[in-house]
PDB file of C-alpha atoms in Angstrom:
ATOM      1  CA  MET A   1       0.000   0.000   0.000  1.00  0.00           C
ATOM      2  CA  SER A   2       1.332   3.323  -0.947  1.00  0.00           C
ATOM      3  CA  LYS A   3       0.464   5.265   2.224  1.00  0.00           C
ATOM      4  CA  ASN A   4       1.453   4.751   5.819  1.00  0.00           C
ATOM      5  CA  VAL A   5      -1.630   5.524   7.889  1.00  0.00           C
ATOM      6  CA  GLY A   6      -0.303   4.415  11.246  1.00  0.00           C
ATOM      7  CA  MET A   7      -2.385   1.249  11.532  1.00  0.00           C
ATOM      8  CA  THR A   8      -0.958  -2.184  12.191  1.00  0.00           C
ATOM      9  CA  GLN A   9      -1.633  -5.033   9.820  1.00  0.00           C
ATOM     10  CA  VAL A  10      -3.277  -6.900  12.694  1.00  0.00           C
ATOM     11  CA  LYS A  11      -5.704  -4.023  13.342  1.00  0.00           C
ATOM     12  CA  LEU A  12      -6.470  -3.720   9.623  1.00  0.00           C
ATOM     13  CA  SER A  13      -7.076  -7.467   9.533  1.00  0.00           C
ATOM     14  CA  GLU A  14      -9.522  -7.146  12.438  1.00  0.00           C
ATOM     15  CA  LEU A  15     -11.379  -4.270  10.757  1.00  0.00           C
ATOM     16  CA  THR A  16     -11.648  -5.935   7.365  1.00  0.00           C
ATOM     17  CA  GLY A  17     -11.818  -9.646   8.126  1.00  0.00           C
ATOM     18  CA  ILE A  18      -8.924 -10.190   5.705  1.00  0.00           C
ATOM     19  CA  PRO A  19      -6.237 -12.516   7.056  1.00  0.00           C
ATOM     20  CA  GLN A  20      -3.151 -10.598   8.204  1.00  0.00           C
ATOM     21  CA  GLY A  21      -0.948 -12.692   5.898  1.00  0.00           C
ATOM     22  CA  ASN A  22      -2.929 -11.493   2.887  1.00  0.00           C
ATOM     23  CA  ILE A  23      -2.526  -7.886   4.006  1.00  0.00           C
ATOM     24  CA  SER A  24       1.205  -8.454   4.495  1.00  0.00           C
ATOM     25  CA  ARG A  25       1.537  -9.677   0.898  1.00  0.00           C
ATOM     26  CA  PHE A  26      -0.679  -6.944  -0.596  1.00  0.00           C
ATOM     27  CA  ASP A  27       2.234  -4.881  -1.971  1.00  0.00           C
ATOM     28  CA  LYS A  28       3.947  -7.911  -3.469  1.00  0.00           C
ATOM     29  CA  LEU A  29       0.930  -9.194  -5.406  1.00  0.00           C
ATOM     30  CA  GLU A  30       0.212  -8.159  -8.971  1.00  0.00           C
ATOM     31  CA  SER A  31      -3.512  -8.794  -8.682  1.00  0.00           C
ATOM     32  CA  HIS A  32      -5.897  -8.330  -5.781  1.00  0.00           C
ATOM     33  CA  LYS A  33      -9.352  -9.539  -4.866  1.00  0.00           C
ATOM     34  CA  ASP A  34     -11.837  -6.761  -5.538  1.00  0.00           C
ATOM     35  CA  THR A  35     -13.450  -7.276  -2.154  1.00  0.00           C
ATOM     36  CA  HIS A  36     -10.078  -6.893  -0.409  1.00  0.00           C
ATOM     37  CA  THR A  37      -9.323  -3.575  -2.101  1.00  0.00           C
ATOM     38  CA  VAL A  38     -12.775  -2.223  -1.217  1.00  0.00           C
ATOM     39  CA  LEU A  39     -12.610  -3.401   2.404  1.00  0.00           C
ATOM     40  CA  ILE A  40      -9.099  -2.017   2.920  1.00  0.00           C
ATOM     41  CA  SER A  41      -9.895   1.350   1.336  1.00  0.00           C
ATOM     42  CA  ARG A  42     -13.017   1.679   3.499  1.00  0.00           C
ATOM     43  CA  ALA A  43     -11.188   0.703   6.695  1.00  0.00           C
ATOM     44  CA  LEU A  44      -8.447   3.248   5.982  1.00  0.00           C
ATOM     45  CA  ASP A  45     -10.921   5.874   4.723  1.00  0.00           C
ATOM     46  CA  ILE A  46      -8.991   6.358   1.492  1.00  0.00           C
ATOM     47  CA  SER A  47      -9.800   5.838  -2.170  1.00  0.00           C
ATOM     48  CA  ILE A  48      -8.928   2.587  -3.895  1.00  0.00           C
ATOM     49  CA  GLU A  49      -6.523   4.552  -6.095  1.00  0.00           C
ATOM     50  CA  ASP A  50      -4.605   5.593  -2.971  1.00  0.00           C
ATOM     51  CA  LEU A  51      -3.757   1.931  -2.312  1.00  0.00           C
ATOM     52  CA  PHE A  52      -1.599   1.750  -5.418  1.00  0.00           C
ATOM     53  CA  GLU A  53       1.307   3.593  -6.956  1.00  0.00           C
ATOM     54  CA  ILE A  54       0.668   3.850 -10.662  1.00  0.00           C
ATOM     55  CA  GLU A  55       3.641   4.428 -12.912  1.00  0.00           C
ATOM     56  CA  LEU A  56       2.658   5.625 -16.335  1.00  0.00           C
ATOM     57  CA  VAL A  57       5.033   4.502 -19.029  1.00  0.00           C
ATOM     58  CA  GLN A  58       5.110   6.600 -22.121  1.00  0.00           C
ATOM     59  CA  THR A  59       5.828   4.691 -25.320  1.00  0.00           C
ATOM     60  CA  GLU A  60       6.947   6.052 -28.681  1.00  0.00           C
ATOM     61  CA  GLU A  61       3.439   5.399 -29.993  1.00  0.00           C
ATOM     62  CA  ASN A  62       1.799   7.396 -27.189  1.00  0.00           C
ATOM     63  CA  HIS A  63       4.367  10.182 -27.452  1.00  0.00           C
ATOM     64  CA  GLN A  64       3.575  11.107 -31.063  1.00  0.00           C
TER      65      GLN A  64
END
């Protein structure tokens, strides 16, 4: 997750019902369960977009 909101993974697990191990691996995964992203964003009171760092890659085709 891209922001540090001062909440432990255990507390977030308790609030969301998502196992702590899944929360621990959240940053390492390339895909996420939709329900997990919604539950985490609600528990942290942030948007789903705030959970991810998006790096836009500009290609030659997009640049022209």
